[in-house]
Coordinates of C-alpha atoms in Angstrom, one line a residue:
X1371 CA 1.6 -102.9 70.7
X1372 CA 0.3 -101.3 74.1
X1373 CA -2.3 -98.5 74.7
X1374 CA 0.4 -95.9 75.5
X1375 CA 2.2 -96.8 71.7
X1376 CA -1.6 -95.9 69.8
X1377 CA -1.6 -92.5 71.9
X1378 CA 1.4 -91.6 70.5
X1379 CA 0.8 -92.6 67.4
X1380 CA -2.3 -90.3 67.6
X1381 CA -0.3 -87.4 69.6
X1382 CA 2.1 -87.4 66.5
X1383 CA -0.5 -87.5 63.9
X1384 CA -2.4 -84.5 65.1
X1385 CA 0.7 -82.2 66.3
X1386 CA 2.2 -82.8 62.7
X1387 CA -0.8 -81.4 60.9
X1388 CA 0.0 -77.9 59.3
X1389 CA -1.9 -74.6 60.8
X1390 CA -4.4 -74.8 58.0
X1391 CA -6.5 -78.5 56.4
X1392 CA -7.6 -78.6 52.9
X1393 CA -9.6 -81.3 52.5
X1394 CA -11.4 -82.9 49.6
X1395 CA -13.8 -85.7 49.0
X1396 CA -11.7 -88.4 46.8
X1397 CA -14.4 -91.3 47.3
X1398 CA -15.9 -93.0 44.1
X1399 CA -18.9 -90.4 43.5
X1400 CA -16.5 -87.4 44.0
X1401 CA -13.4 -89.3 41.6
X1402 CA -16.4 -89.5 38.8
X1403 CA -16.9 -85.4 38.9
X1404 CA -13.0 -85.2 38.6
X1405 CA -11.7 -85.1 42.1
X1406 CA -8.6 -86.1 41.0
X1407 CA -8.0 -82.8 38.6
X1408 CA -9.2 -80.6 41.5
X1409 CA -6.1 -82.1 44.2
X1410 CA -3.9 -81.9 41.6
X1411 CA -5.4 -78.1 40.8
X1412 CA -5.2 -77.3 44.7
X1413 CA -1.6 -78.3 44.7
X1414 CA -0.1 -76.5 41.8
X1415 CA -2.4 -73.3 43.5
X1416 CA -0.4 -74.3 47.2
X1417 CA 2.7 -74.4 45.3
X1418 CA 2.5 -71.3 43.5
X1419 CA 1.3 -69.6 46.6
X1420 CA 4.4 -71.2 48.7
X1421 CA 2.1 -72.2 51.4
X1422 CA 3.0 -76.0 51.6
X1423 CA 4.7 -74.6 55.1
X1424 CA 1.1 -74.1 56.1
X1425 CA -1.7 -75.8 54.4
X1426 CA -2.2 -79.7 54.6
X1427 CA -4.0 -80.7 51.6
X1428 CA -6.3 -84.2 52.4
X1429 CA -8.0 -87.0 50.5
X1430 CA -10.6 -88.0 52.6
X1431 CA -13.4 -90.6 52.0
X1432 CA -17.4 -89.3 51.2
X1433 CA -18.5 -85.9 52.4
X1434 CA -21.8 -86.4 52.2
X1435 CA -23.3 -83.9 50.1
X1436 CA -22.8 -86.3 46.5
X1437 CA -25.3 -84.0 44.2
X1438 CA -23.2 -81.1 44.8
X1439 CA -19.6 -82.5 44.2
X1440 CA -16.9 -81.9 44.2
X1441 CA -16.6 -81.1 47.6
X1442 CA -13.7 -78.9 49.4
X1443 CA -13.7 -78.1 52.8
X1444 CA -10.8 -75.6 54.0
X1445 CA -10.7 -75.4 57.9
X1446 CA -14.5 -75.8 58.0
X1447 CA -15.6 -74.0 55.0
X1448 CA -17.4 -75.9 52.7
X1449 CA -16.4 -75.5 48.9
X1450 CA -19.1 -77.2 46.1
X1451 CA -19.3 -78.2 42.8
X1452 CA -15.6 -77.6 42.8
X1453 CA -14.0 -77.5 39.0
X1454 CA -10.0 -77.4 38.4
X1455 CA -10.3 -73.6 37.3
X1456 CA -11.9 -72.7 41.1
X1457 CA -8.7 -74.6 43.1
X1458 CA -7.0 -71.4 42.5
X1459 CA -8.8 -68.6 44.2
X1460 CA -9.8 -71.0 47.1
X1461 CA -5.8 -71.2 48.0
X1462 CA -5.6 -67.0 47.4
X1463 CA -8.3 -66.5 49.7
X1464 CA -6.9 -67.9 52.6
X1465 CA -3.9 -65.3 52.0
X1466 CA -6.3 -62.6 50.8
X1467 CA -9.9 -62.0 52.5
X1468 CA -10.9 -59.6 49.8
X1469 CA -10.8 -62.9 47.3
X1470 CA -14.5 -64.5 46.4
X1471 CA -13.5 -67.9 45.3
X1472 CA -15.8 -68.3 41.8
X1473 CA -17.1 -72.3 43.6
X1474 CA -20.5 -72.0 45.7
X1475 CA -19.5 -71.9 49.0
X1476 CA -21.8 -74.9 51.2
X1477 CA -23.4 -74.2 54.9
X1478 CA -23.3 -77.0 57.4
X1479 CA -26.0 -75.6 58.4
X1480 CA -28.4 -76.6 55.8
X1481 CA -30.8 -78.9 57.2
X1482 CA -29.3 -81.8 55.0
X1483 CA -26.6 -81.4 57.5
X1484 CA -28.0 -79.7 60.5
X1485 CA -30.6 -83.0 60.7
X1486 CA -28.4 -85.7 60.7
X1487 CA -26.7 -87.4 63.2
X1488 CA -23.5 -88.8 62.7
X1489 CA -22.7 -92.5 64.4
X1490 CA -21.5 -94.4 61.5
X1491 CA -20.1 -91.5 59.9
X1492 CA -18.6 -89.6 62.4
X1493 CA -15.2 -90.1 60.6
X1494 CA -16.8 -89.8 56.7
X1495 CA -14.8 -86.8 55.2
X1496 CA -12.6 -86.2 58.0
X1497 CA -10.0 -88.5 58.0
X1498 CA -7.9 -90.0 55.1
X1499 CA -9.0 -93.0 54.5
X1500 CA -5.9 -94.9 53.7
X1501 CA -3.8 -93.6 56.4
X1502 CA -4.3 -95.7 59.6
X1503 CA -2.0 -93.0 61.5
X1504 CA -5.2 -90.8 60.6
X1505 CA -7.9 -93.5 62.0
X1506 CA -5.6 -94.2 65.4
X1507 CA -5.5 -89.8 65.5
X1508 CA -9.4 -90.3 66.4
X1509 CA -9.4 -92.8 68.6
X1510 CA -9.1 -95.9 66.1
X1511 CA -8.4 -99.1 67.6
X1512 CA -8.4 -98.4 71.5
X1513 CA -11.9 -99.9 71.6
X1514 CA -10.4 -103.3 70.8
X1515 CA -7.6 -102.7 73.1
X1516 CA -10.1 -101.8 75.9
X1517 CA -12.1 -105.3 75.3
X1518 CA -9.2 -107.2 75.2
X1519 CA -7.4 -106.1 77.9
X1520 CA -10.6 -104.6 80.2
X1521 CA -13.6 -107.0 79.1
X1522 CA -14.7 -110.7 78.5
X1523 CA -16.2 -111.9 75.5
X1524 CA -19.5 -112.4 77.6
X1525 CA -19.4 -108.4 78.8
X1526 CA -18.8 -107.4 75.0
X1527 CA -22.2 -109.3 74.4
X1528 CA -23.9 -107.7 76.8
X1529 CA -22.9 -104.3 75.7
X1530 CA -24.0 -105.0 72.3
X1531 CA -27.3 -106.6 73.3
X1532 CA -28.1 -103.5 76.0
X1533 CA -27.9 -101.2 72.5
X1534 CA -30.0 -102.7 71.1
X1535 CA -28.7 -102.4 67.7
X1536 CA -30.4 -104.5 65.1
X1537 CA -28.8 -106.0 61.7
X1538 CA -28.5 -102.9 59.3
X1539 CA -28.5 -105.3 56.6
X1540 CA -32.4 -105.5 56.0
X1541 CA -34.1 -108.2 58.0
X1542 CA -33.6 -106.3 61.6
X1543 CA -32.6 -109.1 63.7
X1544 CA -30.9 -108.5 67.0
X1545 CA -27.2 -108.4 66.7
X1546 CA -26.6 -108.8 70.4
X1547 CA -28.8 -112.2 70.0
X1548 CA -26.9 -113.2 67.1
X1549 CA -23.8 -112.5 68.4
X1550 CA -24.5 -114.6 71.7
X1551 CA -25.9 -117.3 69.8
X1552 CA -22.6 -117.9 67.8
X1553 CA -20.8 -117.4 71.7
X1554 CA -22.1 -120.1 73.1
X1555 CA -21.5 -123.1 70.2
X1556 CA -19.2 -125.2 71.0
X1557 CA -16.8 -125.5 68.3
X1558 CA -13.1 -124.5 68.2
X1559 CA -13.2 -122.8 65.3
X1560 CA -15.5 -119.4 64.1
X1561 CA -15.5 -117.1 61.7
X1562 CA -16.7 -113.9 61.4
X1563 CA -17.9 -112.3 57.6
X1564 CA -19.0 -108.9 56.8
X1565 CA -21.5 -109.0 54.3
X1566 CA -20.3 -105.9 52.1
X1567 CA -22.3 -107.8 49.1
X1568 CA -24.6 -104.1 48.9
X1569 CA -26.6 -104.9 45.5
X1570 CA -29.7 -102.4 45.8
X1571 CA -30.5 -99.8 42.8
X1572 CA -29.7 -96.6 44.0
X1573 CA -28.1 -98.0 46.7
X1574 CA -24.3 -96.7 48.1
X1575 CA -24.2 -96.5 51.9
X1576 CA -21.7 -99.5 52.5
X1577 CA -19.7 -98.5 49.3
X1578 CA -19.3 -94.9 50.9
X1579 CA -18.7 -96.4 54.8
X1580 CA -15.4 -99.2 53.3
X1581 CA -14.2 -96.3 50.9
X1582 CA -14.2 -93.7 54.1
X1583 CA -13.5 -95.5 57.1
X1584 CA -12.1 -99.2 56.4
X1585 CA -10.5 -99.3 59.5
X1586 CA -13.5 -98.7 61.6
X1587 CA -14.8 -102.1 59.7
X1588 CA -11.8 -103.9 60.6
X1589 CA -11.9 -103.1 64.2
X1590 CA -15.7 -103.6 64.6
X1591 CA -14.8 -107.2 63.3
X1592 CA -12.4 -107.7 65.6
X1593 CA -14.3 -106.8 68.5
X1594 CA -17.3 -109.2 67.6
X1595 CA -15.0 -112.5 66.8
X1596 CA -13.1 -111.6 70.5
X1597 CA -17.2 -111.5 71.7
X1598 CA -17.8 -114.8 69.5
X1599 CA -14.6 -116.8 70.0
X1600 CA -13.8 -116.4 66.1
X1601 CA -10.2 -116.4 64.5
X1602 CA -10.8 -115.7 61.2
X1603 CA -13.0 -113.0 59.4
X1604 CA -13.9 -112.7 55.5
X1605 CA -15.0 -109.3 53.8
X1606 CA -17.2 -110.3 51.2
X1607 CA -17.5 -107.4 48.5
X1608 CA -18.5 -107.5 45.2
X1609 CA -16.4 -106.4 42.5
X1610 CA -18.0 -103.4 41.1
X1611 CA -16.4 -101.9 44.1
X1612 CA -13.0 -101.5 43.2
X1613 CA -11.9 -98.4 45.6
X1614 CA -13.8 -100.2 48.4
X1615 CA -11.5 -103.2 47.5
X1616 CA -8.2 -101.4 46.9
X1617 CA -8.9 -99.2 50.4
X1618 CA -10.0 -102.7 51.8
X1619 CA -6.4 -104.9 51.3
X1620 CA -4.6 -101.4 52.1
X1621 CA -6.2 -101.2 55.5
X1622 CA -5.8 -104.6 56.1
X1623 CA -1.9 -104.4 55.1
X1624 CA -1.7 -101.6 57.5
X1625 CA -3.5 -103.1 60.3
X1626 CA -1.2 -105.9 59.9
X1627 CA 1.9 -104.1 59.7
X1628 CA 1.3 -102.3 63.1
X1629 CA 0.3 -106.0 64.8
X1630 CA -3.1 -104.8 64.9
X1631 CA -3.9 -108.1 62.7
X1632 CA -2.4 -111.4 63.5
X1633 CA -1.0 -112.9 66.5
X1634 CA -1.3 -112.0 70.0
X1635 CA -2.8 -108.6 69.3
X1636 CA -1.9 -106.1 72.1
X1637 CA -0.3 -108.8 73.5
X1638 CA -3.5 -110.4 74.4
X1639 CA -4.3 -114.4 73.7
X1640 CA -6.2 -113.1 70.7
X1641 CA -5.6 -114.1 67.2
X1642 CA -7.7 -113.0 64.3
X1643 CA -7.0 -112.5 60.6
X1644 CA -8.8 -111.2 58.0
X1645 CA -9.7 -111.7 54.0
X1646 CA -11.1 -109.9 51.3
X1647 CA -13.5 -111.9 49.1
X1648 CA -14.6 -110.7 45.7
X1649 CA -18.2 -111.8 44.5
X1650 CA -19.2 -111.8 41.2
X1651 CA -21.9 -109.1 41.1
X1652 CA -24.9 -112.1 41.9
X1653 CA -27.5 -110.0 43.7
X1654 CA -28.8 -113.4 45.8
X1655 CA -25.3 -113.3 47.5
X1656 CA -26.8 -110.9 49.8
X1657 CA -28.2 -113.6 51.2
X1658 CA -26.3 -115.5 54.0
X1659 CA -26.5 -118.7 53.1
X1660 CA -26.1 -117.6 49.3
X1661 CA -22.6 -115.8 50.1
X1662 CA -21.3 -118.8 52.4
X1663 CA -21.4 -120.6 49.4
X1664 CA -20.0 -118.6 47.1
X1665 CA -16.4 -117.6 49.8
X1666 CA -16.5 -121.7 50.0
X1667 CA -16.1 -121.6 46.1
X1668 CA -19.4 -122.8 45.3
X1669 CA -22.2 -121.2 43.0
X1670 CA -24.1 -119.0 45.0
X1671 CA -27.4 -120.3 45.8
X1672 CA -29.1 -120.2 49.1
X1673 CA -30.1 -123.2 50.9
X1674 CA -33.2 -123.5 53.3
X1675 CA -32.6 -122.4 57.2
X1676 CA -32.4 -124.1 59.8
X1677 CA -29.6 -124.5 60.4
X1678 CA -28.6 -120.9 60.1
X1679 CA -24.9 -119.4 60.0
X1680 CA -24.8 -119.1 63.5
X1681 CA -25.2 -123.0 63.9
X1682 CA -23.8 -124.0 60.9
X1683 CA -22.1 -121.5 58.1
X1684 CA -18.3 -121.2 56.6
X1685 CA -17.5 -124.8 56.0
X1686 CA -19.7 -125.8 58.9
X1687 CA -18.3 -124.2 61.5
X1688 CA -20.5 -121.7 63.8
X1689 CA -20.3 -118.7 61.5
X1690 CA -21.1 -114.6 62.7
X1691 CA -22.6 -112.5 59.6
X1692 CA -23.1 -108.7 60.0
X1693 CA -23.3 -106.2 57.3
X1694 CA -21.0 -103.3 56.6
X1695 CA -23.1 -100.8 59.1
X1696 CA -23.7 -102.8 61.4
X1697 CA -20.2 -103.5 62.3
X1698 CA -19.3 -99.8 62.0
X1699 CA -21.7 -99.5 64.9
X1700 CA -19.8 -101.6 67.2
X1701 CA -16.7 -98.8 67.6
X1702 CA -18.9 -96.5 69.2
X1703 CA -20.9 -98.6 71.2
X1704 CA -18.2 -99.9 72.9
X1705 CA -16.8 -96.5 73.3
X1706 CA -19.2 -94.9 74.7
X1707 CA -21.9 -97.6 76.0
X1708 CA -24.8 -99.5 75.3
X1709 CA -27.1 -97.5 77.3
X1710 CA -25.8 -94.4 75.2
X1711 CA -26.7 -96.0 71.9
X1712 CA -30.1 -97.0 72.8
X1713 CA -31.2 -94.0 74.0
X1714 CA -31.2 -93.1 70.7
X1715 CA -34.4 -93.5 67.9
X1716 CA -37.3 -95.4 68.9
X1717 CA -38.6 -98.1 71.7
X1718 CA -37.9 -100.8 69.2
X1719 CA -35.5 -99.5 66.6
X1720 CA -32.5 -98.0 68.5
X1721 CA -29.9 -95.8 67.1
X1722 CA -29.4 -94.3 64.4
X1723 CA -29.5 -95.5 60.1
X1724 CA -27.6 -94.4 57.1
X1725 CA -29.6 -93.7 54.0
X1726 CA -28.8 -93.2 50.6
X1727 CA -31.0 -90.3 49.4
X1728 CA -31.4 -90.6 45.7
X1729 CA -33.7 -90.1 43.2
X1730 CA -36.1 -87.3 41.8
X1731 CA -35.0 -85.4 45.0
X1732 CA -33.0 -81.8 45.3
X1733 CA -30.1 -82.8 47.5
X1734 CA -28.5 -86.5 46.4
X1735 CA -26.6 -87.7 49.1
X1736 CA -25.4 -90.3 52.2
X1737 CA -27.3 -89.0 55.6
X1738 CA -27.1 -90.4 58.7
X1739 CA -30.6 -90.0 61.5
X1740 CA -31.9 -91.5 64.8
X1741 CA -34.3 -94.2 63.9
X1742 CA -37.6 -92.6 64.2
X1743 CA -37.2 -89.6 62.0
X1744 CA -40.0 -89.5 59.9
X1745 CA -40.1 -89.4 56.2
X1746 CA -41.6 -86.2 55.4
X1747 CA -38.4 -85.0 57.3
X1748 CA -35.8 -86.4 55.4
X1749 CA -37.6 -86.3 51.9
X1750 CA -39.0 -82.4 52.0
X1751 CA -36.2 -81.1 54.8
X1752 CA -32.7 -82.8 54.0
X1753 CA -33.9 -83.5 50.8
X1754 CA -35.0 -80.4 49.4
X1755 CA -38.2 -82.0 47.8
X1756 CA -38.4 -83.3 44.1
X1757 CA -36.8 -81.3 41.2
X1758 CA -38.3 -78.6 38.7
X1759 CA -41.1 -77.6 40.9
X1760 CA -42.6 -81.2 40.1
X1761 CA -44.9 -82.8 43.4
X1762 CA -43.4 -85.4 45.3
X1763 CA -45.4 -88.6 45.0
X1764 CA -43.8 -91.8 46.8
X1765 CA -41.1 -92.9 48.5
X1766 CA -39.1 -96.1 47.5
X1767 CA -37.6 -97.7 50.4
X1768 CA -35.5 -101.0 50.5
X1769 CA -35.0 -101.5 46.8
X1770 CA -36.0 -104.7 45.1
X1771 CA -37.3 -105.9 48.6
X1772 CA -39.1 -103.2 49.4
X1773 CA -42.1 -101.2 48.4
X1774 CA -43.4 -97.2 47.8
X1775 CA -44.7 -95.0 50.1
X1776 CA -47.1 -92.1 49.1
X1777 CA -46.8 -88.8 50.3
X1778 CA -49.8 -89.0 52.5
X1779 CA -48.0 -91.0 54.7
X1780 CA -44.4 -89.0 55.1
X1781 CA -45.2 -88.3 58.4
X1782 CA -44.7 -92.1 59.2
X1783 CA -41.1 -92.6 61.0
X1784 CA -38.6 -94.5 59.8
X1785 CA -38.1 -97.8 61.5
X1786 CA -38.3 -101.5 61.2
X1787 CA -42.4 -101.9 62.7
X1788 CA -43.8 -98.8 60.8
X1789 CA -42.3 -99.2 57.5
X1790 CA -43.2 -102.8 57.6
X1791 CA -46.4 -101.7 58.5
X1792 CA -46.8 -99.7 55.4
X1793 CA -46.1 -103.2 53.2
X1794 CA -42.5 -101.8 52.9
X1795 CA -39.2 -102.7 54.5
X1796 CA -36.0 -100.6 55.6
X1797 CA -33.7 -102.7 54.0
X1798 CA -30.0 -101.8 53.5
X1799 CA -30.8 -97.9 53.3
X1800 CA -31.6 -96.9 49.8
X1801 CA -34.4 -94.0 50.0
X1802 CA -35.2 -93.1 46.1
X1803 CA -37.7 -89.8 45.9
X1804 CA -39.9 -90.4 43.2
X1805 CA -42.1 -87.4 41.3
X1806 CA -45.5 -87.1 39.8
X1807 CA -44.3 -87.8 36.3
X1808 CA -43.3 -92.0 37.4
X1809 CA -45.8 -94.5 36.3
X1810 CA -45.8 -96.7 39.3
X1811 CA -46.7 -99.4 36.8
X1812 CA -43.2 -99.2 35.3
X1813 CA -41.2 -98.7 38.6
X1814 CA -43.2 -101.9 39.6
X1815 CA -41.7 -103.6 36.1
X1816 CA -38.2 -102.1 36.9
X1817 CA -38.2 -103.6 39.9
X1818 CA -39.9 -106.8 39.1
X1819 CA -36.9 -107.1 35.9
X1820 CA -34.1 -106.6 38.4
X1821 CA -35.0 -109.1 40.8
X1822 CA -36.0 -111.8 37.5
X1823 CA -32.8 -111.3 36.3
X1824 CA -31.0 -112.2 39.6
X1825 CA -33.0 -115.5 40.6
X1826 CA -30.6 -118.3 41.5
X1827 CA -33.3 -120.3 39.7
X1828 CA -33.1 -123.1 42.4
X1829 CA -36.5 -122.5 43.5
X1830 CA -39.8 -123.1 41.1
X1831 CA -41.9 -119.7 42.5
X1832 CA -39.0 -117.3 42.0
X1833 CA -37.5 -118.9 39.6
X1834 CA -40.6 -118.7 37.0
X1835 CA -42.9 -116.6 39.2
X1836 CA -40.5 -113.5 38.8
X1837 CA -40.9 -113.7 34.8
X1838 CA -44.8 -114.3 34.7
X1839 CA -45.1 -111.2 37.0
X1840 CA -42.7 -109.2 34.5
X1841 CA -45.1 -110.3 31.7
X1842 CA -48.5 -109.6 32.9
X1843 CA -46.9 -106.2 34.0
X1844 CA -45.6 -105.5 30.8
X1845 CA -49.3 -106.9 29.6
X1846 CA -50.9 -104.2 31.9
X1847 CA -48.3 -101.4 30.3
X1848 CA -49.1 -102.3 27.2
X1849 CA -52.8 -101.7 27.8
X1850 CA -53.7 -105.2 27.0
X1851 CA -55.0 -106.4 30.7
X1852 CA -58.5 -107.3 32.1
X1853 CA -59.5 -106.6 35.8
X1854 CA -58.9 -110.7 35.8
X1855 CA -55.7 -110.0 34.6
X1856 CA -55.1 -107.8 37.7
X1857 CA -56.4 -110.0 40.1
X1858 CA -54.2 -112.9 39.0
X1859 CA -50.8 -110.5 39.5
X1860 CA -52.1 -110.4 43.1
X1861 CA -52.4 -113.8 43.3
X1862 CA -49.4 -114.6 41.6
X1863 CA -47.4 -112.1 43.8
X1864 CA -49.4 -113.2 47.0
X1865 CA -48.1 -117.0 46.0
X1866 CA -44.4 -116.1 45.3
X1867 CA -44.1 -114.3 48.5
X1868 CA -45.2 -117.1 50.9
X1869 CA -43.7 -120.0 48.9
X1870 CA -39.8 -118.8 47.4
X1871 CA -36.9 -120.3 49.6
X1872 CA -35.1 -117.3 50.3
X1873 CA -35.1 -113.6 50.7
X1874 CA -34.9 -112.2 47.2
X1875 CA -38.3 -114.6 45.9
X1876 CA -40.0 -113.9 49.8
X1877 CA -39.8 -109.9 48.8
X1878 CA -39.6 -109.5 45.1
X1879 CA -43.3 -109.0 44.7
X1880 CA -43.2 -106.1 47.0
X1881 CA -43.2 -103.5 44.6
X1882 CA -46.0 -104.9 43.0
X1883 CA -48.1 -105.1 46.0
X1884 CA -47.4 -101.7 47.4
X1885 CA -48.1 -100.1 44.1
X1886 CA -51.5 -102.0 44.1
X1887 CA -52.3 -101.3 47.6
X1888 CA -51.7 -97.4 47.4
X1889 CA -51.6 -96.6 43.3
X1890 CA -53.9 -99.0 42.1
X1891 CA -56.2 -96.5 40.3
X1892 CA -52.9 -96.4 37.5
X1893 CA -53.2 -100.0 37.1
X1894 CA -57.1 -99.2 36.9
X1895 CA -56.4 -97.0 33.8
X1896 CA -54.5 -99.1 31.9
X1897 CA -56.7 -101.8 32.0
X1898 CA -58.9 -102.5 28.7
X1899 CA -62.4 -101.1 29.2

């Protein structure tokens, strides 16, 4: 395929759209508030209105706005909470202006829109996610064309490292440094794995990005294994993800179909292939080391670094591992520059993050801001603030890895330094708003529950650590705890932090400590007098 063969593809994608676009959100949030009643609502309404001359009607992927679905947007108007019974009077009114369609009509507006800045998401909710003609209409794939055919590996690098984009994943670490560490090993043969392994309570931003734009995924790959020297590239995604998966392999198919995947792509030297691997649901898979294991068939524990992935990963070989986001950040980088990208957020976190806003919080939903933004803004602006007039108390950021944030501090901005400043991390993106009714006690027990069910149990301090700092919670709870009792949970947490092999033991007492450090007058009360 040449350049000139994806232009028309695009020119015949847009100029066969129909005068007016119904769209409506059909990823896995929307499906659970009955999307698909309300397409096939909207088409029985376009039939009986004989407008399927005129009116397009779209499946797109995740619109954003998840607490007020199901979500209809007719040439730019924004329908929500959409039920079957409303599909009808939103196709009349676009024949009749004197029609008030009975769903709440949305404003783009709002500042949980207004505020956000979409990179990663630029495509969410407008295209259909399992059309590639859709994906090539805006652009898809003409980024890897213009590295192939315009760029060496070593100036596809370069552009990455100049952005300064850092691993969405959690830990922050310089892609463009990663990326040029797996370059310059020796070996003949690469790989290149998307760690779509996204485990987090309350977490769905990489669920939302592969059910809305698997494409974009696919080409990011691409471009980094051209920059790396790679031929082959795993997805690894976990199985509770089955639309993810389904869009996944469809996308894939497509890509392949259209030589886009394969052999000699754009009739280039450049071969690379692609695979879908489907974990278990084992939260330490998130872990590099951890998920190599488990695509080689092995149980998934970690093992202790060096040598990392980059060195040493898929079988042995020199091994690239990005997360979902982060290679979703690659199409636009290479599109429009390096220097672009990290003129946005702050001096050491460039561009921008995706959150999942969740929680005890008026507006639920996937938002996209420059790093820097601060958390008052997202929490009390986008968000809304808490529910039922209740006070906002903390912030959870980073899930089992990360910690709370009080609401004297929401004026802190979000990035990698000042969050881990605060004894908290960014991790994959998960933001849950937590009210004035939560015990931070028990969110620390929640917390401290998930991550001792999840040990790998290879390692002694996680391993046991994890389930002594679930009990002398619970012992604290239950209001039978000393202040020697609370000292030793410090100590205990202290210990597990600085001695477990791997992430998930190095952050599971997080929680704990964060609580201490900024709530510790409700550990105070529970204590026995």
């Amino acid at each position: 395929m040449e350049l000139h063969e994806l232009q028309a593809i695009a020119l015949e994608t847009v100029n066969s759209r129909k005068p007016i676009r119904v769209l409506y959100c059909n990823a896995a949030g929307c499906q659970s508030s009955g999307a698909a009643e309300v397409a096939k609502a909207l088409e029985d309404a376009i039939v009986s209105q004989r407008l399927k001359e005129k009116v397009d009607l779209c499946a797109v992927g995740c619109m954003r706005f998840c607490g007020r679905g199901c979500l209809v947007d007719v040439n730019g108007k924004l329908y929500e909470n959409v039920q079957p019974e409303d599909a009808y009077l939103i196709i009349l009114a676009l024949q009749n202006s004197q029609v008030n369609p009975t769903a709440p009509e949305g404003d783009y507006n709002h500042p949980f829109f207004a505020l956000q800045m979409p990179v990663v998401l630029e495509n969410s909710g407008k295209i259909d996610p399992e059309k590639i003609e859709d994906y090539i209409a805006v652009g898809g794939y003409q980024q890897l064309y213009h590295v192939l055919h315009e760029m060496t590996p070593e100036e596809v690098v370069k552009e990455i490292t100049i952005s300064g984009l850092r691993g969405r994943g959690g830990g922050g670490y310089p892609t463009g440094l990663k990326w040029a560490t797996v370059a310059k090993m020796p070996n003949e043969q690469k790989y290149v794995v998307c760690n779509a392994d996204e485990g987090d309570p309350g977490a769905f931003m990489d669920r939302s990005v592969l059910e809305s734009d698997p494409h974009r995924i696919i080409e990011g790959m691409a471009i980094a294994a051209y920059a790396v020297g790679a031929n082959e590239g795993y997805i690894y995604v976990r199985a509770e993800y089955p639309l993810a998966i389904a869009r996944l392999q469809k996308a894939i198919q497509q890509a392949k179909r259209k030589d886009l995947l394969g052999t000699q792509i754009f009739d280039s030297l450049f071969d690379f292939k692609v695979e879908i691997r489907v974990g278990a649901g084992a939260f330490v898979c998130g872990e590099e080391t951890a998920l190599i294991a488990s695509i080689e068939g092995k149980r998934g524990n970690p093992t202790p670094r060096p040598p990392y992935p980059a060195q040493s990963g898929l079988w042995g070989s020199p091994t690239l591992i990005n997360n979902v986001e982060t290679f979703a950040s690659v199409v636009p980088i290479i599109r429009q520059g390096g220097t672009w990208y990290s003129s946005i957020g702050t001096a050491t976190s460039k561009g921008t993050k995706v959150f999942a806003l969740t929680g005890k919080v008026q507006n639920t939903g996937l938002i996209e801001v420059p790093m820097g933004t601060t958390i008052r803004q997202i929490v009390m602006e986008m968000g809304g603030g808490v529910t039922d007039n209740a006070q906002v108390k903390a912030v959870q950021t980073g899930g089992p890895s990360g910690g709370c944030i009080p609401f004297e501090l929401f004026d802190t901005p979000v990035d990698y330094e000042s969050l881990r400043e605060l004894g908290t991390m960014m991790g994959s993106g998960g933001m849950i708003v937590i009210d004035e009714d939560t015990n931070m006690v028990g969110l620390a027990r929640f917390y401290m529950e998930f991550c001792r069910g999840e040990t790998c149990g290879k390692c002694i301090p996680c391993r046991t650590g994890t389930v002594q700092l679930y009990q002398m919670l619970t012992k604290i709870l239950n209001g039978e705890a000393t202040e020697k009792d609370l000292q030793a949970l410090r100590h205990l947490s202290e210990m597990v932090k600085a001695t477990s092999l791997c992430g998930l033991g190095q952050t599971a007492p997080n929680p704990v400590l964060s609580t201490l450090k900024y709530f510790e007058n409700e550990y105070q009360e529970l204590l026995k007098v």
